[in-house]
Structure formats: C-alpha cells, structure tokens
Amino acid sequence: MEFWGYIRENGKVGARNHVAVIPTVVCAAEAAQAIANAVPGCIGLLHHQGCCQLPPDLERVTDALIALGSSPNIGAVLIVSLGCEGTDVERLCAAIEKTGKPMDMVRIQEDGGVTDSIALGISKAQKLAAMISAQRREKAQLSDIIMSIKCGGSDATSGMASNCVIGYVADKIVDAGGTVIFGETTEFIGAEHILARRAVTPEVGNRIFEIVNNMEARAKSLGCDMRKGQPTPGNIAGGLTTIEEKSLGAIMKSGSRPIQGVMDYTDMVTYHKGLWIKDTPGREPEILTGMACTGAQAMLFSTGRGAPQGYPSMPVIKICGNVNTYEKMRNDMDLNAGLILTGEKSIDEIGEMAYNKFIATLNGEMTKSEAIKYYNFIDIHTLGPVI
Amino acid sequence: MEAKLPIALKVNDLDNVATLFSNEGKAGAEIEIKDKKGNSSSLVLKNDIPYGHKIALGEIEPGSNIIKYGESLGLATAQITAGEHVHVHNLDSRRGRGDMEV
C-alpha cells in the first residue's frame, strides 16, 4: 500500500498544499486572518504570542513558527510582521527560505498600516497560491507517514473504545516503518510507570518520569487540587473521576509498540521513526500546534464528549467512542467507535476503518473538521509569564 | 423474549469497579457485568448510575485502592458496597494535589 502526496525538496511528503499565512505576533494576527480569508488555498496560523515574553519563550515562539511553516503540508509561506515584535523575524524568514518553499512578507508598520498591508498581503498571497497550485501529488511510501494522535473531550468511552482504535492504527503505522507521535504529558500522570516500561532504554524511561514530574509540579504550583482543571468538568460528568483514570485511558491510544524517545514541544520530525512522545499540555489549541510542529500530515483524534476542533495546517480525524455523542454530532465526527461498546463492531474492525480513513485523508479526502472549517483558534504553548 | 440487561464492562481481573455503558442505570436495576474473556455475572444497582460511570463490584474499605485497568485510580474516601456508584464523592486522586501532602 502507498499514498499520494506532495513531495517536498527535503524529501518530506505533504498531504495538503496550503499557503500558510503566518503572523509573527498576536498584533499581526487580524491582518493575517483577513489575508487568509480572502485568498483560496490559504490558511492562517493565528496564535497569540510573540511579544512581552521572557527570552526562552520568544525563542520557543520563533521555533514553533519555523516548524509550522516547514511542515510538508505547507507549499508556500506569507509572513505577516508588525515590525516591533519580540519574535526573531530574521531567523524565521531564513529558516523558511531554507526549505525551498516560495515565501513572501508584509510588514504592517512599513507597508502603510493595517489596511494597506492587508491589500498588499492579499496580492502577494494570490501570487503564492497560483504559483503552487499546479503541484501534483506523487506516489509516497507508508514509511513517509508522520501521524499525530490525541484525545480530547474524553469520557469513560475514550479509554475503552476510541483510544483503542487509535492504538490499533498506531501499531500498524509503526510496523510499516512510519512515525507516530503522542503527547499530553498531563495525561500520563498516574500511568507513567506503564509508559516507562515500554521505553527502548532506561534513559528514555527516566525522561518520561522527568517530564511527568515537571508537569505535575507545574500543576501543583498554585497550591490547589488540579481536579476541574484536569480532569475537566466534562470529563468528570462523563465518568472520569480522577487524573489517574483519565491517564490510564489516554495512554491506550499509543498502542503497544516501544517508545523511542521524548521530543520537545517545537521539535520537527527528522530522523525519528517509530513511536515517540512529545512533551505537551493536553489543551487543544496548544497541543495541536505542538503536533503540527512535528510535520505530521494528519492527526487521529479520539473523543467521547464531542471535541469538534481541527487544525489549519494538519487535517484532524475525529473518532467518537460514545454512541450518544456520535448521534448528536454526526457532522463533526468522522467515525463511530461507540459501536465497539454496543458489541456491534470489534476494535480491529473500527481500527481498519480508521486506518483507511487516515490513508484517504493523506490522499486528499477532507475530514469533517476541514469541511466545517472549524480550526481557526490555535495557540503556542509557552512556559513563562506574559510581562 | 427476555429484555437485554444494561451492560457494564470490567477491563481487568484485578478491577474492583466496572463501567456502565447504558442509559438505563436506575437504582434497583439488575445489570450484567462482562469481562474481556466473555464471563458474565449480574449485579443490582444501589444508586442511579449515568452512562460511562463506575459501579463497585464488592465491598471497598475507606483508604483502599479503587482499581480499573488493573491500576489504581486513587483511594476510597468512604465505605463502598457492591452496586454503589463510585465517583468524586467517594474516590479521591493522589496526584496533582497542590492542596495536600500525598
């Protein structure tokens, strides 16, 4: 089996061919949004960072924007700069240029303010969109796949149905020589010993304990019980009582293969093959950015309560474990894994359907979150305060 | 024909709770507990149990572990009897507790 994708200069294979309109800072986000909305083939990466942050966070924002722009799902990049941001615009542009993708830029403070910059940006984005529009899909191998996985809006069905389906697909992609990335470090709490046992070396196992300890220390730093923050009120209403229970269900999506190592939040996949952890929080706008930074072509996302969001540069496939939710949210959910709990289907049967949907998505088939275009609120996870 | 009982699943042999996947979990209702090997037994619910929530499979002492997936979800904070709802009112996490020494 193979799939059809856009083969980039660095050998990476994309499942989409978007023009990414990237604001360097929150203050340029509305101009970027106006440009992206006006031009076919454009997506905006409308984050809220890039100014009045401590240097490590500014570096992290620059790294994240570089990684997002370098994704093989992106065919061309338009940078929208304000002019006085903290993001390292020079480093961002140099790194994107190095990918060989067509790139252009507008600077709001130099190019006549917001209105004129939007007009100029639209004109530049139109040229970029036209330039890449004739690129054709070529045959790619399953070992070129980078799949990200995630669960959100979880309930008791997640760990017993939809996450098991993702685990089935994850094992299959790993066995085919591809890359699978999972994260949500908060949702390892109480299950980290199980993950550490699957680490390829004791060092990787220790690193898993370390990232969980750091995340837990951060959660405890305000001196309260983290319940209601994690698990969320929706998780609790759905039957997940403690973070331990949520975590034990969440790790089901990682399947059963050995864990090769831990990637940092903005890391891109380069040499990485097999199953990897990415150190991320659980909340969607931030973790989806971390996952898109890997260069993942698409994501399998499991839900029980009904999390509807996608991501602009990475198609997200929704697998719903709760039959009640699936019936209420058919237009948002791609697959009904609740049939496992009613006894109508097996994990393997829905697993094959999820695998086929994933390959179809790589080949260009839209996901529900793409069709409803519900993916504009994103963000970059930062560690320090806004100052 | 006898009506099908609401079904709750027990994931691991060590578990002392099962998870109900039915909208018919009313107090006094008889339900079927299934495990992964296909074994089944029945239990009468002591409380109304919402879809996706947990039911105690036997006596659980305060301070002892609540087990699902063969792993601890935290500790019981009250005496729990078979058929009782297990949730935030009688199960407490040991993790992420900035409010106490664990």
Coordinates of C-alpha atoms in Angstrom, one line a residue:
Chain A
M1 CA 0.0 0.0 0.0
E2 CA 1.1 3.6 -0.6
F3 CA -0.4 7.1 -0.6
W4 CA -0.2 10.1 -2.8
G5 CA 1.3 13.3 -1.5
Y6 CA 3.3 16.4 -2.3
I7 CA 7.0 15.5 -2.2
R8 CA 9.0 18.5 -0.9
E9 CA 12.6 19.4 -1.6
N10 CA 13.8 17.9 1.7
G11 CA 12.1 14.6 0.9
K12 CA 9.2 15.1 3.3
V13 CA 5.7 14.3 1.9
G14 CA 2.7 16.6 2.5
A15 CA -1.0 15.6 2.4
R16 CA -2.1 19.2 1.7
N17 CA -0.7 22.1 -0.3
H18 CA -1.7 25.2 1.6
V19 CA -0.2 28.7 1.6
A20 CA 0.4 29.4 5.3
V21 CA -0.2 33.0 6.3
I22 CA 1.9 33.3 9.5
P23 CA 1.6 36.4 11.8
T24 CA 4.9 36.8 13.7
V25 CA 3.0 38.2 16.7
V26 CA -0.6 38.5 18.1
C27 CA -0.8 42.1 16.9
A28 CA -0.4 41.0 13.3
A29 CA -3.0 38.1 13.6
E30 CA -6.0 40.0 12.5
A31 CA -4.3 41.2 9.3
A32 CA -3.1 37.7 8.6
Q33 CA -6.7 36.4 9.1
A34 CA -8.1 39.0 6.6
I35 CA -5.5 37.9 4.1
A36 CA -6.0 34.2 4.6
N37 CA -9.8 34.6 4.3
A38 CA -9.6 36.5 1.1
V39 CA -7.4 34.1 -0.9
P40 CA -8.2 30.5 -1.9
G41 CA -5.8 27.9 -0.7
C42 CA -4.6 29.9 2.2
I43 CA -4.8 29.1 5.9
G44 CA -3.9 31.4 8.8
L45 CA -1.9 30.3 11.8
L46 CA -3.4 32.8 14.2
H47 CA -1.6 32.5 17.5
H48 CA -1.5 34.9 20.4
Q49 CA 2.2 35.1 21.2
G50 CA 5.4 36.9 20.1
C51 CA 5.7 39.9 22.4
C52 CA 6.4 40.8 26.1
Q53 CA 7.6 37.4 26.9
L54 CA 10.8 36.1 28.5
P55 CA 13.6 35.3 26.0
P56 CA 13.2 31.4 26.2
D57 CA 9.5 31.8 25.3
L58 CA 10.3 34.2 22.5
E59 CA 12.7 31.7 21.2
R60 CA 10.1 29.0 21.5
V61 CA 7.6 31.1 19.6
T62 CA 10.1 31.6 16.8
D63 CA 11.0 27.8 16.8
A64 CA 7.3 26.9 16.7
L65 CA 6.6 29.2 13.7
I66 CA 9.6 27.8 11.8
A67 CA 8.4 24.3 12.4
L68 CA 4.8 25.1 11.4
G69 CA 6.0 26.8 8.2
S70 CA 8.3 23.9 7.4
S71 CA 5.5 21.3 7.6
P72 CA 5.3 19.3 4.3
N73 CA 1.5 20.2 4.3
I74 CA 2.6 23.8 3.5
G75 CA 3.5 24.7 -0.1
A76 CA 4.3 28.4 0.4
V77 CA 4.5 30.9 3.2
L78 CA 3.5 34.5 3.7
I79 CA 4.9 36.1 6.8
V80 CA 2.9 39.0 8.3
S81 CA 5.1 41.0 10.6
L82 CA 4.2 44.0 12.7
G83 CA 7.7 45.4 13.0
C84 CA 8.3 45.7 16.7
E85 CA 7.7 42.1 17.8
G86 CA 9.9 40.0 20.1
T87 CA 9.8 37.0 17.7
D88 CA 13.1 36.7 15.7
V89 CA 11.7 37.5 12.3
E90 CA 15.1 37.3 10.6
R91 CA 15.7 33.8 11.9
L92 CA 12.1 32.8 11.0
C93 CA 12.4 34.0 7.4
A94 CA 15.9 32.5 6.9
A95 CA 14.7 29.1 8.1
I96 CA 11.6 29.1 5.9
E97 CA 13.6 30.2 2.9
K98 CA 16.0 27.3 3.5
T99 CA 13.1 24.8 3.0
G100 CA 13.0 26.0 -0.7
K101 CA 9.3 26.9 -0.5
P102 CA 8.1 30.1 -2.1
M103 CA 7.9 32.8 0.5
D104 CA 7.0 36.4 0.8
M105 CA 6.3 39.0 3.5
V106 CA 4.4 42.1 4.6
R107 CA 5.4 44.5 7.4
I108 CA 2.4 46.4 8.8
Q109 CA 4.5 49.3 10.3
E110 CA 6.4 49.8 7.0
D111 CA 3.8 48.9 4.4
G112 CA 1.2 51.6 5.1
G113 CA -0.6 50.3 8.2
V114 CA -3.2 47.6 8.6
T115 CA -5.5 48.3 5.6
D116 CA -2.7 48.7 3.0
S117 CA -0.8 45.7 4.4
I118 CA -3.9 43.5 4.1
A119 CA -4.3 44.7 0.5
L120 CA -0.6 44.1 -0.3
G121 CA -0.7 40.7 1.6
I122 CA -3.7 39.6 -0.5
S123 CA -1.9 40.4 -3.7
K124 CA 1.2 38.5 -2.5
A125 CA -0.8 35.5 -1.2
Q126 CA -2.6 35.3 -4.6
K127 CA 0.7 35.0 -6.4
L128 CA 1.9 32.3 -4.0
A129 CA -1.3 30.4 -4.2
A130 CA -1.2 30.5 -8.0
M131 CA 2.5 29.5 -8.0
I132 CA 1.9 26.3 -6.1
S133 CA -1.5 25.4 -7.5
A134 CA -0.1 23.2 -10.3
Q135 CA 2.0 21.0 -8.0
R136 CA 0.9 17.4 -8.3
R137 CA 0.6 14.5 -5.9
E138 CA 3.2 11.7 -6.4
K139 CA 3.4 8.2 -5.0
A140 CA 4.8 8.0 -1.5
Q141 CA 5.6 5.2 0.9
L142 CA 3.9 4.3 4.2
S143 CA 7.3 4.9 5.8
D144 CA 6.9 8.6 4.9
I145 CA 3.9 8.8 7.2
I146 CA 4.0 11.0 10.3
M147 CA 0.8 10.5 12.3
S148 CA 0.0 12.5 15.4
I149 CA -2.6 11.2 17.9
K150 CA -4.6 12.9 20.6
C151 CA -7.7 12.5 22.7
G152 CA -9.9 15.4 23.8
G153 CA -13.2 15.9 25.4
S154 CA -12.7 12.5 26.9
D155 CA -15.2 10.4 28.8
A156 CA -15.3 6.8 30.0
T157 CA -15.7 5.5 26.4
S158 CA -12.4 7.0 25.3
G159 CA -10.1 4.6 27.1
M160 CA -12.3 1.6 26.3
A161 CA -13.2 2.2 22.6
S162 CA -11.9 5.2 20.6
N163 CA -8.3 5.3 22.1
C164 CA -8.0 1.5 21.5
V165 CA -8.9 2.2 17.8
I166 CA -6.1 4.8 17.6
G167 CA -3.7 2.3 19.3
Y168 CA -4.6 -0.2 16.6
V169 CA -3.7 2.2 13.8
A170 CA -0.6 3.5 15.7
D171 CA 0.8 -0.1 15.8
K172 CA 0.1 -0.5 12.1
I173 CA 1.9 2.7 11.1
V174 CA 4.9 1.9 13.3
D175 CA 5.1 -1.6 11.8
A176 CA 5.0 -0.1 8.3
G177 CA 8.1 2.0 9.2
G178 CA 6.3 5.3 9.7
T179 CA 6.4 7.7 12.7
V180 CA 3.7 8.1 15.3
I181 CA 3.7 11.0 17.9
F182 CA 1.6 11.2 21.0
G183 CA 1.7 13.8 23.8
E184 CA -0.5 15.2 26.6
T185 CA 2.1 14.8 29.4
T186 CA -0.5 15.9 31.9
E187 CA -2.5 12.8 30.9
F188 CA 0.4 10.5 31.7
I189 CA 0.0 11.3 35.5
G190 CA -0.8 8.0 37.2
A191 CA 0.1 5.9 34.1
E192 CA 3.7 7.0 33.6
H193 CA 5.1 3.7 35.0
I194 CA 3.4 1.8 32.2
L195 CA 4.8 4.1 29.5
A196 CA 8.3 3.9 31.1
R197 CA 8.2 0.1 30.9
R198 CA 7.8 0.5 27.1
A199 CA 10.8 2.8 26.7
V200 CA 13.6 1.5 24.5
T201 CA 16.3 2.4 27.1
P202 CA 16.3 3.2 30.8
E203 CA 17.3 6.8 29.9
V204 CA 14.1 7.2 27.8
G205 CA 12.2 5.7 30.7
N206 CA 13.7 8.2 33.1
R207 CA 13.0 11.1 30.8
I208 CA 9.3 10.0 30.8
F209 CA 9.2 10.2 34.6
E210 CA 11.0 13.6 34.4
I211 CA 8.6 15.3 32.1
V212 CA 5.6 14.0 34.1
N213 CA 7.2 15.2 37.4
N214 CA 7.8 18.6 35.8
M215 CA 4.2 18.8 34.5
E216 CA 2.8 17.7 37.9
A217 CA 4.9 20.2 39.8
R218 CA 3.6 23.0 37.5
A219 CA 0.0 21.8 38.1
K220 CA 0.6 21.8 41.9
S221 CA 2.3 25.2 42.0
L222 CA -0.9 27.2 42.7
G223 CA -1.5 25.1 45.9
C224 CA -4.8 23.5 44.9
D225 CA -6.2 20.2 43.7
M226 CA -5.9 20.1 39.9
R227 CA -9.3 18.4 39.6
K228 CA -11.7 20.5 37.5
G229 CA -8.6 21.7 35.6
Q230 CA -7.7 18.0 34.9
P231 CA -9.9 16.0 34.7
T232 CA -12.2 18.7 33.3
P233 CA -15.8 19.1 34.5
G234 CA -16.8 17.5 31.2
N235 CA -14.5 14.5 31.8
I236 CA -16.0 14.2 35.3
A237 CA -19.6 14.3 34.1
G238 CA -18.6 11.7 31.6
G239 CA -17.5 9.3 34.3
L240 CA -13.7 10.0 34.6
T241 CA -13.3 10.6 38.4
T242 CA -9.5 11.2 38.7
I243 CA -6.5 12.2 36.6
E244 CA -5.2 8.6 37.1
E245 CA -8.3 7.2 35.4
K246 CA -8.1 9.7 32.6
S247 CA -4.4 8.9 32.0
L248 CA -4.9 5.2 32.1
G249 CA -7.5 5.6 29.3
A250 CA -5.5 8.2 27.4
I251 CA -2.4 6.0 27.0
M252 CA -4.4 3.3 25.2
K253 CA -4.1 5.4 22.1
S254 CA -0.3 4.9 22.0
G255 CA -0.8 1.2 21.1
S256 CA 1.7 -1.3 22.2
R257 CA 5.0 -0.6 20.4
P258 CA 8.3 0.5 22.1
I259 CA 8.7 4.2 22.9
Q260 CA 11.8 5.6 21.1
G261 CA 12.2 8.8 23.0
V262 CA 10.8 12.2 24.0
M263 CA 10.6 15.2 21.7
D264 CA 10.4 18.8 22.9
Y265 CA 7.3 21.0 22.1
T266 CA 8.7 22.6 18.9
D267 CA 10.7 19.7 17.6
M268 CA 10.3 18.6 14.0
V269 CA 10.5 15.0 12.9
T270 CA 13.8 14.5 11.2
Y271 CA 15.4 11.1 11.8
H272 CA 12.6 9.9 14.1
K273 CA 10.9 6.6 13.3
G274 CA 8.5 4.5 15.3
L275 CA 6.6 5.7 18.3
W276 CA 7.6 9.0 20.0
I277 CA 6.3 11.1 22.9
K278 CA 6.1 14.9 22.5
D279 CA 6.1 16.8 25.8
T280 CA 2.9 18.9 25.5
P281 CA 0.0 20.0 27.7
G282 CA -3.5 18.5 27.0
R283 CA -5.4 21.6 25.8
E284 CA -6.3 21.5 22.1
P285 CA -5.0 24.9 20.8
E286 CA -1.6 24.3 22.2
I287 CA -1.1 20.6 21.8
L288 CA -2.4 20.6 18.2
T289 CA 0.3 23.3 17.4
G290 CA 3.0 21.1 19.0
M291 CA 1.8 18.2 16.9
A292 CA 1.7 20.2 13.7
C293 CA 5.3 21.3 14.5
T294 CA 6.4 17.7 14.0
G295 CA 5.4 17.9 10.4
A296 CA 2.6 15.3 10.9
Q297 CA 0.5 15.0 7.7
A298 CA -2.7 14.3 9.8
M299 CA -4.0 13.5 13.2
L300 CA -6.2 10.8 14.7
F301 CA -8.2 12.5 17.5
S302 CA -10.5 10.5 19.8
T303 CA -13.4 12.0 21.8
G304 CA -16.3 10.9 23.9
R305 CA -17.9 14.2 24.9
G306 CA -17.5 15.7 21.4
A307 CA -14.5 17.9 20.8
P308 CA -15.1 19.4 17.4
Q309 CA -11.9 21.4 16.6
G310 CA -9.4 20.7 13.8
Y311 CA -6.1 22.5 12.9
P312 CA -5.5 24.7 9.9
S313 CA -2.3 23.0 8.6
M314 CA -3.0 19.4 9.8
P315 CA -6.2 17.6 9.0
V316 CA -7.8 16.1 12.1
I317 CA -9.9 12.9 12.0
K318 CA -12.4 12.6 14.8
I319 CA -13.1 9.2 16.3
C320 CA -16.0 9.2 18.7
G321 CA -16.3 6.5 21.3
N322 CA -19.7 7.5 22.7
V323 CA -22.7 6.4 20.6
N324 CA -24.9 9.1 22.2
T325 CA -22.5 11.9 21.2
Y326 CA -22.0 10.4 17.8
E327 CA -25.7 10.6 17.1
K328 CA -25.9 14.2 18.3
M329 CA -22.7 15.4 16.4
R330 CA -22.6 13.4 13.2
N331 CA -21.4 16.4 11.2
D332 CA -18.4 16.8 13.4
M333 CA -17.4 13.2 13.9
D334 CA -15.7 11.1 11.2
L335 CA -16.0 7.7 12.8
N336 CA -18.3 6.0 15.3
A337 CA -16.2 3.8 17.6
G338 CA -19.1 3.6 20.1
L339 CA -20.2 0.5 18.1
I340 CA -17.4 -1.3 20.0
L341 CA -19.2 -0.8 23.3
T342 CA -22.6 -1.8 21.9
G343 CA -20.9 -5.0 20.8
E344 CA -21.7 -4.4 17.1
K345 CA -18.1 -4.0 16.0
S346 CA -14.7 -5.1 17.2
I347 CA -11.7 -2.8 17.9
D348 CA -10.0 -4.3 14.9
E349 CA -12.9 -3.6 12.6
I350 CA -13.2 0.1 13.5
G351 CA -9.4 0.2 13.6
E352 CA -9.3 -0.8 9.9
M353 CA -11.9 1.8 9.1
A354 CA -9.8 4.4 10.9
Y355 CA -6.7 3.3 9.1
N356 CA -8.5 3.6 5.7
K357 CA -9.9 7.0 6.6
F358 CA -6.4 8.1 7.6
I359 CA -4.9 7.0 4.3
A360 CA -7.8 8.6 2.3
T361 CA -7.2 11.8 4.2
L362 CA -3.5 11.7 3.2
N363 CA -4.6 11.3 -0.4
G364 CA -6.7 14.4 -0.1
E365 CA -10.1 13.4 1.2
M366 CA -11.5 16.1 3.6
T367 CA -12.1 15.4 7.3
K368 CA -15.3 16.7 9.0
S369 CA -13.3 19.4 10.8
E370 CA -11.9 20.6 7.4
A371 CA -15.3 20.5 5.8
I372 CA -16.9 22.7 8.5
K373 CA -13.7 24.8 8.6
Y374 CA -13.5 24.7 12.4
Y375 CA -9.9 25.2 13.0
N376 CA -9.0 28.9 13.4
F377 CA -8.3 29.2 17.1
I378 CA -4.8 28.0 17.7
D379 CA -2.0 28.9 20.1
I380 CA 1.6 28.2 21.1
H381 CA 2.3 26.8 24.5
T382 CA 4.7 29.0 26.4
L383 CA 6.2 28.4 29.9
G384 CA 6.8 31.8 31.5
P385 CA 4.6 34.7 32.2
V386 CA 3.4 37.5 29.9
I387 CA 5.3 40.5 31.1
Chain B
M1 CA -38.2 -12.9 24.9
E2 CA -36.3 -11.6 28.0
A3 CA -35.2 -8.0 27.6
K4 CA -31.4 -7.4 27.5
L5 CA -29.9 -6.2 30.7
P6 CA -27.8 -3.0 30.8
I7 CA -24.1 -3.9 30.4
A8 CA -21.1 -2.8 32.4
L9 CA -17.6 -3.8 31.5
K10 CA -14.8 -4.9 33.8
V11 CA -11.5 -4.3 32.0
N12 CA -9.0 -6.3 34.1
D13 CA -9.3 -9.2 36.5
L14 CA -7.9 -7.1 39.3
D15 CA -10.6 -4.4 39.0
N16 CA -13.0 -3.7 41.8
V17 CA -15.2 -1.4 39.6
A18 CA -16.9 -1.9 36.3
T19 CA -18.0 0.9 33.9
L20 CA -21.7 1.1 32.8
F21 CA -22.4 1.7 29.1
S22 CA -26.1 2.1 29.2
N23 CA -28.6 5.0 29.7
E24 CA -30.8 2.6 31.8
G25 CA -28.7 2.6 35.0
K26 CA -31.5 3.2 37.6
A27 CA -31.3 2.3 41.3
G28 CA -32.7 -1.2 41.8
A29 CA -32.0 -2.3 38.2
E30 CA -30.3 -5.5 37.5
I31 CA -27.3 -5.2 35.2
E32 CA -24.9 -7.6 33.5
I33 CA -21.1 -7.3 34.3
K34 CA -19.0 -8.6 31.4
D35 CA -15.2 -9.1 31.4
K36 CA -12.8 -9.3 28.4
K37 CA -12.9 -13.1 28.5
G38 CA -16.7 -13.1 27.9
N39 CA -17.5 -14.1 31.5
S40 CA -20.6 -12.5 32.8
S41 CA -22.4 -12.0 36.2
S42 CA -25.2 -9.9 37.4
L43 CA -25.5 -7.1 40.0
V44 CA -28.2 -4.9 41.4
L45 CA -27.5 -1.1 41.3
K46 CA -27.8 0.7 44.6
N47 CA -27.9 4.2 43.0
D48 CA -28.8 5.8 39.7
I49 CA -25.6 5.4 37.6
P50 CA -25.1 7.7 34.5
Y51 CA -23.7 6.3 31.2
G52 CA -19.9 5.8 31.5
H53 CA -19.8 5.9 35.3
K54 CA -18.4 3.3 37.6
I55 CA -20.0 0.7 39.8
A56 CA -18.4 -1.1 42.8
L57 CA -18.2 -4.8 42.3
G58 CA -17.8 -5.6 46.0
E59 CA -17.0 -4.2 49.4
I60 CA -14.3 -1.5 49.3
E61 CA -12.8 -0.2 52.6
P62 CA -12.1 3.5 53.1
G63 CA -8.4 4.2 52.2
S64 CA -8.1 1.3 49.9
N65 CA -7.3 1.5 46.2
I66 CA -10.1 1.7 43.5
I67 CA -8.8 -0.4 40.7
K68 CA -9.6 -0.1 36.9
Y69 CA -7.4 -1.3 34.0
G70 CA -5.6 -3.3 36.8
E71 CA -4.2 0.0 38.1
S72 CA -5.1 2.5 41.0
L73 CA -7.4 5.4 40.2
G74 CA -6.9 6.7 43.7
L75 CA -8.3 5.9 47.2
A76 CA -11.8 5.3 48.5
T77 CA -12.9 8.0 50.9
A78 CA -15.8 6.1 52.3
Q79 CA -17.1 2.6 52.8
I80 CA -18.4 1.4 49.5
T81 CA -20.7 -1.6 48.9
A82 CA -21.4 -3.7 45.7
G83 CA -23.7 -1.9 43.3
E84 CA -22.8 1.5 44.5
H85 CA -21.8 4.5 42.3
V86 CA -18.1 5.2 42.6
H87 CA -17.2 8.8 41.7
V88 CA -15.9 12.1 43.1
H89 CA -18.0 11.7 46.3
N90 CA -16.1 8.5 47.4
L91 CA -12.9 8.4 45.3
D92 CA -10.0 10.8 45.6
S93 CA -7.0 11.3 43.4
R94 CA -3.5 11.1 44.9
R95 CA -1.9 13.1 42.1
G96 CA -1.6 16.8 41.2
R97 CA -2.6 17.6 44.8
G98 CA -1.1 21.0 45.4
D99 CA -3.7 21.3 48.3
M100 CA -2.2 18.5 50.4
E101 CA 0.9 16.3 51.2
V102 CA 0.4 13.0 49.5

